[in-house]
Structure formats: structure tokens, C-alpha cells
GROMACS .gro file of N, CA and C in nm:
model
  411
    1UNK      N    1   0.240   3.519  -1.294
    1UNK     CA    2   0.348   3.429  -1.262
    1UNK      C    3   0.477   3.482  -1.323
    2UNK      N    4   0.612   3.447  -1.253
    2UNK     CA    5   0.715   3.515  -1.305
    2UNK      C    6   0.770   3.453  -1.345
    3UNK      N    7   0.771   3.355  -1.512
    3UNK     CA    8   0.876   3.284  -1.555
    3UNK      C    9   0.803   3.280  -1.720
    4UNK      N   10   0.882   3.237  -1.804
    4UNK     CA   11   0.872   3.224  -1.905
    4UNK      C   12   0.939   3.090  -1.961
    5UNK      N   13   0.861   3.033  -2.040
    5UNK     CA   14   0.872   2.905  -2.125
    5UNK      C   15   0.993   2.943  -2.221
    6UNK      N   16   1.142   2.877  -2.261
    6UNK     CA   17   1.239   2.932  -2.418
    6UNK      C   18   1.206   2.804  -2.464
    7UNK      N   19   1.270   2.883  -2.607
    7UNK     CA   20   1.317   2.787  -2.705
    7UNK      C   21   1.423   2.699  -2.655
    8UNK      N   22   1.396   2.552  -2.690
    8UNK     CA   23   1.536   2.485  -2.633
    8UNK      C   24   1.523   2.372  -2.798
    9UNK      N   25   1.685   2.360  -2.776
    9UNK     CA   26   1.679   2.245  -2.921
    9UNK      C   27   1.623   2.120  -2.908
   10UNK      N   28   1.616   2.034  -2.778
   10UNK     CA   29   1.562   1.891  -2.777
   10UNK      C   30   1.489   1.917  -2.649
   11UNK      N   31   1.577   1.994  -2.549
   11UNK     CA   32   1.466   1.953  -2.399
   11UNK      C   33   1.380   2.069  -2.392
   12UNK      N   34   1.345   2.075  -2.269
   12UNK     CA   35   1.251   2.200  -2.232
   12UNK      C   36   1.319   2.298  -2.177
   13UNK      N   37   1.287   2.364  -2.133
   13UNK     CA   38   1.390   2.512  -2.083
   13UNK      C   39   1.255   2.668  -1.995
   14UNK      N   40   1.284   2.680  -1.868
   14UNK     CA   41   1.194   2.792  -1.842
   14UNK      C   42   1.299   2.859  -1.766
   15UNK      N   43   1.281   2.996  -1.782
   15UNK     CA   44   1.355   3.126  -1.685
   15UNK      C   45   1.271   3.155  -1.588
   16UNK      N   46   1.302   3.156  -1.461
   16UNK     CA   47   1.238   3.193  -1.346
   16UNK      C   48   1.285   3.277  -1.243
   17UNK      N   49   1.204   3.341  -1.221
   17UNK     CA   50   1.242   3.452  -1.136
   17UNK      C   51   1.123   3.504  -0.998
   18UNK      N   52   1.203   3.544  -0.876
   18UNK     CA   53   1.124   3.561  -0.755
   18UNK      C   54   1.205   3.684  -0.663
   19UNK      N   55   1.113   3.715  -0.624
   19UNK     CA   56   1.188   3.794  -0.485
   19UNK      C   57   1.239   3.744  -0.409
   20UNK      N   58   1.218   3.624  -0.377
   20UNK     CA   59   1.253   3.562  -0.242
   20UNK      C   60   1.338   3.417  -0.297
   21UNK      N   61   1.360   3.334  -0.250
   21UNK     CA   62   1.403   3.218  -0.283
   21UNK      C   63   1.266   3.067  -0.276
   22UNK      N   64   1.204   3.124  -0.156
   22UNK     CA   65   1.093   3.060  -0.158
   22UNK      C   66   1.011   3.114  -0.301
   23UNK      N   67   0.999   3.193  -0.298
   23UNK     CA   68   0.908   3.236  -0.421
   23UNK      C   69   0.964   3.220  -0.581
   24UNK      N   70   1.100   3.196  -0.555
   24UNK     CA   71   1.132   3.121  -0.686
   24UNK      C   72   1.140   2.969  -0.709
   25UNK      N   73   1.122   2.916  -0.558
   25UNK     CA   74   1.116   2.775  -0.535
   25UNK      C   75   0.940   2.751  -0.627
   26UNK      N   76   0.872   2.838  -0.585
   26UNK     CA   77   0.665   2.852  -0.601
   26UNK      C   78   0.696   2.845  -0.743
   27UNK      N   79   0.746   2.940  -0.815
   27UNK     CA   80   0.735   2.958  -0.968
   27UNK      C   81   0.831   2.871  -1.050
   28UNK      N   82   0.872   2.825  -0.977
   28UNK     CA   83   0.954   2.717  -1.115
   28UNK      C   84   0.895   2.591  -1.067
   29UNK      N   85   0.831   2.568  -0.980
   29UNK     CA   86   0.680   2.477  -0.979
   29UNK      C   87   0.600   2.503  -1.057
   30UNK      N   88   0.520   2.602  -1.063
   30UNK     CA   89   0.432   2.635  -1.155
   30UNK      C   90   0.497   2.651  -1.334
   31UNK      N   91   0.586   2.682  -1.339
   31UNK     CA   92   0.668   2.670  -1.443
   31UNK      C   93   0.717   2.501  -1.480
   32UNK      N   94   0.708   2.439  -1.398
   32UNK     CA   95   0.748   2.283  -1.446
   32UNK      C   96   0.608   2.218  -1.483
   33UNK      N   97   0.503   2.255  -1.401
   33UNK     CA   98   0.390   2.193  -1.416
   33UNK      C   99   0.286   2.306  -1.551
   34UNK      N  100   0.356   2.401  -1.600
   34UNK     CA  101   0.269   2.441  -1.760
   34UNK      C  102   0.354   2.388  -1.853
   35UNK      N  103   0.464   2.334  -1.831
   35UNK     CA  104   0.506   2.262  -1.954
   35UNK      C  105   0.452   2.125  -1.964
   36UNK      N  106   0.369   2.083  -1.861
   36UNK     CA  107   0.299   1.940  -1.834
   36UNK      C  108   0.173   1.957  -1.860
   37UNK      N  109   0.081   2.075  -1.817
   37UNK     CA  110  -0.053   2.085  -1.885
   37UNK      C  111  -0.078   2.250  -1.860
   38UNK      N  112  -0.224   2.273  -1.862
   38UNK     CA  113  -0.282   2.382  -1.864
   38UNK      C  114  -0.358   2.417  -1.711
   39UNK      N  115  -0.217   2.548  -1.638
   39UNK     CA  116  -0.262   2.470  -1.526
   39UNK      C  117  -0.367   2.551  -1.476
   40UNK      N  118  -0.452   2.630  -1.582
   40UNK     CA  119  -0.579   2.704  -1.545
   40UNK      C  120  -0.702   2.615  -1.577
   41UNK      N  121  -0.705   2.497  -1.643
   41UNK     CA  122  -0.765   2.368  -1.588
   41UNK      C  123  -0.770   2.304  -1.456
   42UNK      N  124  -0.690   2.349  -1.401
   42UNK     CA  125  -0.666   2.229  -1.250
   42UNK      C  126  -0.757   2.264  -1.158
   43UNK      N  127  -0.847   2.217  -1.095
   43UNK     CA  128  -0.879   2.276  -1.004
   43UNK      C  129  -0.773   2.200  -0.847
   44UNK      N  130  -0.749   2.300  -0.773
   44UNK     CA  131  -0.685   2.249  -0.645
   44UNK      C  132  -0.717   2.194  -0.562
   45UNK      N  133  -0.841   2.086  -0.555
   45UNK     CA  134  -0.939   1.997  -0.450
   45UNK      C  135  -0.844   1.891  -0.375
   46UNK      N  136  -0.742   1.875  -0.415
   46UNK     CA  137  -0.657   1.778  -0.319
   46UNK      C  138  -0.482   1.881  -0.279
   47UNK      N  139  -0.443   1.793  -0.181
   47UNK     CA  140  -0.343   1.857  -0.101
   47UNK      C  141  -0.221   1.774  -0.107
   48UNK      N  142  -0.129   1.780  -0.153
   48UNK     CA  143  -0.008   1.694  -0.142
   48UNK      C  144   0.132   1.758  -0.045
   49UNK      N  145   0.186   1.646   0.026
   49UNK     CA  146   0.293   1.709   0.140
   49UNK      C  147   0.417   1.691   0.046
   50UNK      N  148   0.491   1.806   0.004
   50UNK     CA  149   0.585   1.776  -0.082
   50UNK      C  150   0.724   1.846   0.019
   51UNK      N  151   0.826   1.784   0.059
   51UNK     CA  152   0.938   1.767   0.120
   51UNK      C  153   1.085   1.773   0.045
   52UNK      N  154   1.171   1.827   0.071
   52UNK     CA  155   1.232   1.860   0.002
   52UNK      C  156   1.388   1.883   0.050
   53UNK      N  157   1.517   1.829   0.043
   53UNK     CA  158   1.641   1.930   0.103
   53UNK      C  159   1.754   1.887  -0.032
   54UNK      N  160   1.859   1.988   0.023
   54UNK     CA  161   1.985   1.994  -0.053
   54UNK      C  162   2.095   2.039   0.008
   55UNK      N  163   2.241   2.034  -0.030
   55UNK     CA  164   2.354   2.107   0.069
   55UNK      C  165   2.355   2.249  -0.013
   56UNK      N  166   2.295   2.311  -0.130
   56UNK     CA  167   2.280   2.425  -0.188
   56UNK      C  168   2.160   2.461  -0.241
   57UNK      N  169   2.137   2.589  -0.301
   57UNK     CA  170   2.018   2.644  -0.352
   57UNK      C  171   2.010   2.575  -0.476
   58UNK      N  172   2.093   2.541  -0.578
   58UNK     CA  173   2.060   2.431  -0.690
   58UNK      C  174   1.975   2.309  -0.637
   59UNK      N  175   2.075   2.234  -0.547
   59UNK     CA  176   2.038   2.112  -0.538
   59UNK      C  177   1.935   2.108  -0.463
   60UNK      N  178   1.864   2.197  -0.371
   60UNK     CA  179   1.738   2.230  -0.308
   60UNK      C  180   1.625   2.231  -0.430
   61UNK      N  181   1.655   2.319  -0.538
   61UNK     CA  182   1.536   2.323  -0.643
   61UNK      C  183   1.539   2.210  -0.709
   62UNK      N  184   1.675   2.133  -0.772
   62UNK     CA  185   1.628   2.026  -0.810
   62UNK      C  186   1.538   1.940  -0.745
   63UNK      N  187   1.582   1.946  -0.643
   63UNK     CA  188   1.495   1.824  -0.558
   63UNK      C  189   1.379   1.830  -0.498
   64UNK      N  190   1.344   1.943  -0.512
   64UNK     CA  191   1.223   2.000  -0.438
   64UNK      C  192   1.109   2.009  -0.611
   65UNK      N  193   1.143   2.044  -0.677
   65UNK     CA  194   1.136   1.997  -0.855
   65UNK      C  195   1.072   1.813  -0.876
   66UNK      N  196   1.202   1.776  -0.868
   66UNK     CA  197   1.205   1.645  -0.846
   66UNK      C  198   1.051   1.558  -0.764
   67UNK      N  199   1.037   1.629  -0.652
   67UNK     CA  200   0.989   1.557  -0.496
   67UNK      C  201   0.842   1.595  -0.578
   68UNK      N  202   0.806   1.661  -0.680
   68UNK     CA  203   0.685   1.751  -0.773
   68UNK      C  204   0.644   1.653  -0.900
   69UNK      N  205   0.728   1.634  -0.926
   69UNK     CA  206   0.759   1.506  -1.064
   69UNK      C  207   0.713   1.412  -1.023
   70UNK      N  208   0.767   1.345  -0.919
   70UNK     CA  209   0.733   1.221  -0.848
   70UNK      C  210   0.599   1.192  -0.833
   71UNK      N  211   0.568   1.294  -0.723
   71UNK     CA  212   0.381   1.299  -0.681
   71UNK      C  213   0.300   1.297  -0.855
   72UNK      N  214   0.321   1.389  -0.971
   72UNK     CA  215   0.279   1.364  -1.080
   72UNK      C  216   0.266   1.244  -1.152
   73UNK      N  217   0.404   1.197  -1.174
   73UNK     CA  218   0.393   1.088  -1.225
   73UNK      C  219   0.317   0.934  -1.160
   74UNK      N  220   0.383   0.901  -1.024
   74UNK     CA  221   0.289   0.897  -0.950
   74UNK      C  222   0.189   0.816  -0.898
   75UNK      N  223   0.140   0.940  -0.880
   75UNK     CA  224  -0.007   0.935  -0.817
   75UNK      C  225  -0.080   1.039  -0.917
   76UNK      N  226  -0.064   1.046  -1.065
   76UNK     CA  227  -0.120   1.091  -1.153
   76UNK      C  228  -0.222   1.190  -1.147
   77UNK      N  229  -0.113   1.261  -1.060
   77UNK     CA  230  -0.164   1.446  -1.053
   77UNK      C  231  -0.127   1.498  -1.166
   78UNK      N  232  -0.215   1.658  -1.146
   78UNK     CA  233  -0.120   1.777  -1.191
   78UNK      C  234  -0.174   1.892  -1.066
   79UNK      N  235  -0.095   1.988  -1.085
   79UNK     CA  236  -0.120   2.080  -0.977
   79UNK      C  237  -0.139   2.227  -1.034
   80UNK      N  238  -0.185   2.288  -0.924
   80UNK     CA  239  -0.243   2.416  -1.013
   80UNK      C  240  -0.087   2.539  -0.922
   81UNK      N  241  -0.081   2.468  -0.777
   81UNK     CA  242  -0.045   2.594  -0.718
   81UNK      C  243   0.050   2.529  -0.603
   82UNK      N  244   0.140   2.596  -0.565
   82UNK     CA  245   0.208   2.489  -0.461
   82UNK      C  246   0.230   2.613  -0.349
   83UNK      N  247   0.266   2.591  -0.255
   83UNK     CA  248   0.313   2.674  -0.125
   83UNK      C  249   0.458   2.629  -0.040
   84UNK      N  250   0.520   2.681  -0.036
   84UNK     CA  251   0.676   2.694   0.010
   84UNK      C  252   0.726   2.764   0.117
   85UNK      N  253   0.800   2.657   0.220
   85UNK     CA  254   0.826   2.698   0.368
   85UNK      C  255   0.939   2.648   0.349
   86UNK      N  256   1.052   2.732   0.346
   86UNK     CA  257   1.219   2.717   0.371
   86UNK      C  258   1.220   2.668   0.549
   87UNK      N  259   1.259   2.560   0.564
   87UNK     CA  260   1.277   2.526   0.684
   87UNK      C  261   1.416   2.565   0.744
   88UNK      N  262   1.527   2.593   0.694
   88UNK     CA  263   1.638   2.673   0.687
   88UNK      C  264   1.677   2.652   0.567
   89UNK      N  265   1.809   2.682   0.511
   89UNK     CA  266   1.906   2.701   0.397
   89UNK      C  267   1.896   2.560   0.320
   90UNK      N  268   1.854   2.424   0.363
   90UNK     CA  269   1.857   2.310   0.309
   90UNK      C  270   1.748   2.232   0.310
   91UNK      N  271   1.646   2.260   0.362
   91UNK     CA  272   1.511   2.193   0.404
   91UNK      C  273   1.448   2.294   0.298
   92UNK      N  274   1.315   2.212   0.262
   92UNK     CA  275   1.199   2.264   0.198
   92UNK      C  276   1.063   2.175   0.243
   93UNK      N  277   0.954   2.260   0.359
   93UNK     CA  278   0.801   2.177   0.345
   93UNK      C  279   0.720   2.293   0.262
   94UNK      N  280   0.677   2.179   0.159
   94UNK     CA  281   0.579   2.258   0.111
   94UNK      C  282   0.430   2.151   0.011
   95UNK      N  283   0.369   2.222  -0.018
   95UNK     CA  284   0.208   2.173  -0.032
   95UNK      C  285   0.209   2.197  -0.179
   96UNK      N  286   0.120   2.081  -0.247
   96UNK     CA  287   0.106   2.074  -0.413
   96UNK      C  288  -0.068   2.098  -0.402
   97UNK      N  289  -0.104   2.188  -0.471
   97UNK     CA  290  -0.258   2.183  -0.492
   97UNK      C  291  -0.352   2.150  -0.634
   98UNK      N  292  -0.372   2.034  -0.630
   98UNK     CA  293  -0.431   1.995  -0.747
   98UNK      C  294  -0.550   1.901  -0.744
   99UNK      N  295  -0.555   1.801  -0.857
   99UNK     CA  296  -0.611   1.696  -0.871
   99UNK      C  297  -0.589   1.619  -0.953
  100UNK      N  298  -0.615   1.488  -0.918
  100UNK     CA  299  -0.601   1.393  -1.049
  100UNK      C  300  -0.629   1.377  -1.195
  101UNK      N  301  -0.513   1.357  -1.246
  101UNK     CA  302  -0.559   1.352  -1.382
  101UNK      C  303  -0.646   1.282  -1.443
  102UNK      N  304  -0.735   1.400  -1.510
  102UNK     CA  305  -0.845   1.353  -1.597
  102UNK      C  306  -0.843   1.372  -1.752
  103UNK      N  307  -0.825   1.282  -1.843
  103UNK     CA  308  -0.778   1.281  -1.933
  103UNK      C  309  -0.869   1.307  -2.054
  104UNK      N  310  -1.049   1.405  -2.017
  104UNK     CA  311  -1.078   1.471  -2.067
  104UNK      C  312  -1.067   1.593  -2.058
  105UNK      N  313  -1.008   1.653  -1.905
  105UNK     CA  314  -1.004   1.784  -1.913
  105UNK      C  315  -0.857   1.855  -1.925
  106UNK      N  316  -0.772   1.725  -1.887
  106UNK     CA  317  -0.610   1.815  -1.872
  106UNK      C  318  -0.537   1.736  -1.986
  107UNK      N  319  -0.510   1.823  -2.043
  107UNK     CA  320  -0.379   1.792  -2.186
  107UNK      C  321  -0.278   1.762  -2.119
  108UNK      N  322  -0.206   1.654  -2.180
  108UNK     CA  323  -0.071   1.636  -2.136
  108UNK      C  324   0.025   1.635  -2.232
  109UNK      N  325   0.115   1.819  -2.257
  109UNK     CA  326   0.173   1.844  -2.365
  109UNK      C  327   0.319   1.778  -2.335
  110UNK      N  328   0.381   1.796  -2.196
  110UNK     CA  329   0.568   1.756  -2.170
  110UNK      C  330   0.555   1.616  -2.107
  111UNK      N  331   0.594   1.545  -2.136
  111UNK     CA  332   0.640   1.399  -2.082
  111UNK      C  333   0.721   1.434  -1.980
  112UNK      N  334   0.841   1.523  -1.877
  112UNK     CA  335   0.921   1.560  -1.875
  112UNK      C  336   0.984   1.409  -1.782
  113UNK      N  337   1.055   1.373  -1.827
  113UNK     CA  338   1.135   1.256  -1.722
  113UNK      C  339   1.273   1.316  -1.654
  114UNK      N  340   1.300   1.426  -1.646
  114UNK     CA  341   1.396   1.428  -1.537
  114UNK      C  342   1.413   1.613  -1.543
  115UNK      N  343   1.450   1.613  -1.417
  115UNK     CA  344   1.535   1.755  -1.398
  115UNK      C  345   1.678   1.745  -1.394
  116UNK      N  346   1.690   1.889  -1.462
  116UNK     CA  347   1.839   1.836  -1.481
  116UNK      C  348   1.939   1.999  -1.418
  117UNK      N  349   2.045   1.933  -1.385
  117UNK     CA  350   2.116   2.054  -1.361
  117UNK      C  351   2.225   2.161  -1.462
  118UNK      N  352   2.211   2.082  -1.586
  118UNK     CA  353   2.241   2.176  -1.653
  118UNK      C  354   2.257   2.315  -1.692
  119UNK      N  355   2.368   2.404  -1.658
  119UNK     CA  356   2.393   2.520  -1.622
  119UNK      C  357   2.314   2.583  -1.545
  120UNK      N  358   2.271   2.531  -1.459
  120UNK     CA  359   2.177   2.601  -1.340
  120UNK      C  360   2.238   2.664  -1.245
  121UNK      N  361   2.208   2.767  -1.204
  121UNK     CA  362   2.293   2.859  -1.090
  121UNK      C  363   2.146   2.969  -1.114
  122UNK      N  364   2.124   2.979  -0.966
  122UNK     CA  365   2.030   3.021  -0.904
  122UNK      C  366   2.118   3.196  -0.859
  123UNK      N  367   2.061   3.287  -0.948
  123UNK     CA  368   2.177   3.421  -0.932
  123UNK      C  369   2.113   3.542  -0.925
  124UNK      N  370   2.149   3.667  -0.883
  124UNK     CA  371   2.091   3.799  -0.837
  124UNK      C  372   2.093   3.868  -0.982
  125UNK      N  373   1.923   3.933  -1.008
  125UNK     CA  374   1.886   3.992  -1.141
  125UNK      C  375   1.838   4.127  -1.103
  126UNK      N  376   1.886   4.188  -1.117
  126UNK     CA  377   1.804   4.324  -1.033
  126UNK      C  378   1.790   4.328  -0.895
  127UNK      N  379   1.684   4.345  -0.852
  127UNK     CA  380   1.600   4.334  -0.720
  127UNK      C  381   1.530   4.194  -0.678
  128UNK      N  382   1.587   4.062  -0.760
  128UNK     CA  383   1.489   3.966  -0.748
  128UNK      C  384   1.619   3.858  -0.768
  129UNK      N  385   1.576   3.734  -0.762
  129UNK     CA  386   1.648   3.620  -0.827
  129UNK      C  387   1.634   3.528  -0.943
  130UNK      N  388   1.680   3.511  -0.994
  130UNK     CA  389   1.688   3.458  -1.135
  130UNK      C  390   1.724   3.304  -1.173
  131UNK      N  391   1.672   3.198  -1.269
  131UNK     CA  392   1.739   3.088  -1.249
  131UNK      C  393   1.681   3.007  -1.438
  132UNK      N  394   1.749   2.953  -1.460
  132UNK     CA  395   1.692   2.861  -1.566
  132UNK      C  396   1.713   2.740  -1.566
  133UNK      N  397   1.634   2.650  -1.613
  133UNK     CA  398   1.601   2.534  -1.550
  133UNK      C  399   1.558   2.432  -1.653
  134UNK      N  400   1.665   2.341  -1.682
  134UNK     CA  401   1.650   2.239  -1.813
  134UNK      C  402   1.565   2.112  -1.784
  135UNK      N  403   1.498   2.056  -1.863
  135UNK     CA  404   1.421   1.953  -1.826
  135UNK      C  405   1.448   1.861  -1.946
  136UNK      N  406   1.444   1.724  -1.922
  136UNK     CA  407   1.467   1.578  -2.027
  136UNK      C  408   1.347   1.546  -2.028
  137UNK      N  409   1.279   1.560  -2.168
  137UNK     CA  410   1.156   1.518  -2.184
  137UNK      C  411   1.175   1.420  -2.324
   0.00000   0.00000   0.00000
């Protein structure tokens, strides 16, 4: 997976990075949901329709982030793996793969209650795209 967990002083904080935009949409999913548990616990036996738009590439990840949070909190998932279909520049369909939380097998380390846009700008790192992504937990 291409992102990494930082140090942050009160909230959470992950750097994410993809080739594609869809594929940085995939990993800062998977990056929101290991600050929530261990997501090599999950097994993926259920399917969630997760929907998503924005008038920019920020406000697309927030909300497509967001539309991830929701189904968690919920309907007291976690997910192991998600899949991402840019429907054009402002649309997002895409699929959460998990199961319900079971509260002998999945730890629940981040509370996270909101995404936030705090210096977020979704920007060109090399050959790939780059983004960091604050969370209120």
C-alpha cells in the first residue's frame, strides 16, 4: 500500500500517494481505515455501494472519505479493501469490502469523527500523486 501513517500533535495525519487519481482515491481509503483498525483482520465477506462527488479533486476525496466514515460508523463496519470508478472529474462509484465489526477480532485504535480539509491539495510527486490528509479524532 502506498501511504504512510505521521506524527500529528492532536489529530491523525497519513501521506498518500498513487499513480492515478483513482488509485489515490483506493489508498487513502485504506489509509483512513488502518488508523481505525487492523485491516489484515478484515475479512471482505460483505460489499458496500459507496458514492461519491465534488466540484474538485479535494472535495471529491473528502467526500468520497467521508461517504467511508459514514458506512463505518454506521452500519458498524470496517473494510479491508475498496475499489474506485471515476465516473468523470466529479463523480466517484465505488465498493467497500469488509465486515462487521466484531469486537473480539477487530481493535478499534482511531475514533476518527471527521475529515478535514486542512492543507489538503492533492499535487504531482514525481511520476505519481501525492496528498495528506488530516483527520479529527
Amino acid at each position: 500500500m502506498d501511504y504512510e501513517i505521521l506524527d500529528h500533535t492532536a489529530d491523525a495525519c497519513v501521506r498518500v500517494y498513487g499513480k492515478s487519481f483513482e488509485e489515490l482515491l483506493r489508498n487513502a481509503a485504506c489509509a483512513m481505515m488502518e488508523l481505525i483498525t487492523d485491516r489484515n483482520k478484515v475479512e471482505p465477506s460483505e460489499v458496500v455501494e459507496i458514492d461519491a462527488s465534488g466540484e474538485n479533486r479535494e472535495e471529491l476525496l473528502v467526500h468520497w472519505l467521508q461517504e467511508i466514515l459514514f458506512a463505518h460508523q454506521v452500519n458498524k463496519m470496517v473494510f479491508k479493501d475498496f475499489e474506485v470508478k471515476l465516473q468523470d472529474e466529479t463523480r466517484i462509484k465505488g465498493k467497500a469490502f469488509g465486515e462487521g465489526i466484531d469486537s473480539e477480532k477487530h481493535e478499534l485504535s482511531a475514533d476518527i469523527k471527521a475529515v478535514t480539509y486542512h492543507n489538503l491539495k492533492v499535487e504531482p510527486s514525481d511520476d505519481r500523486l501525492k496528498v495528506e490528509i488530516v483527520f479529527d479524532i
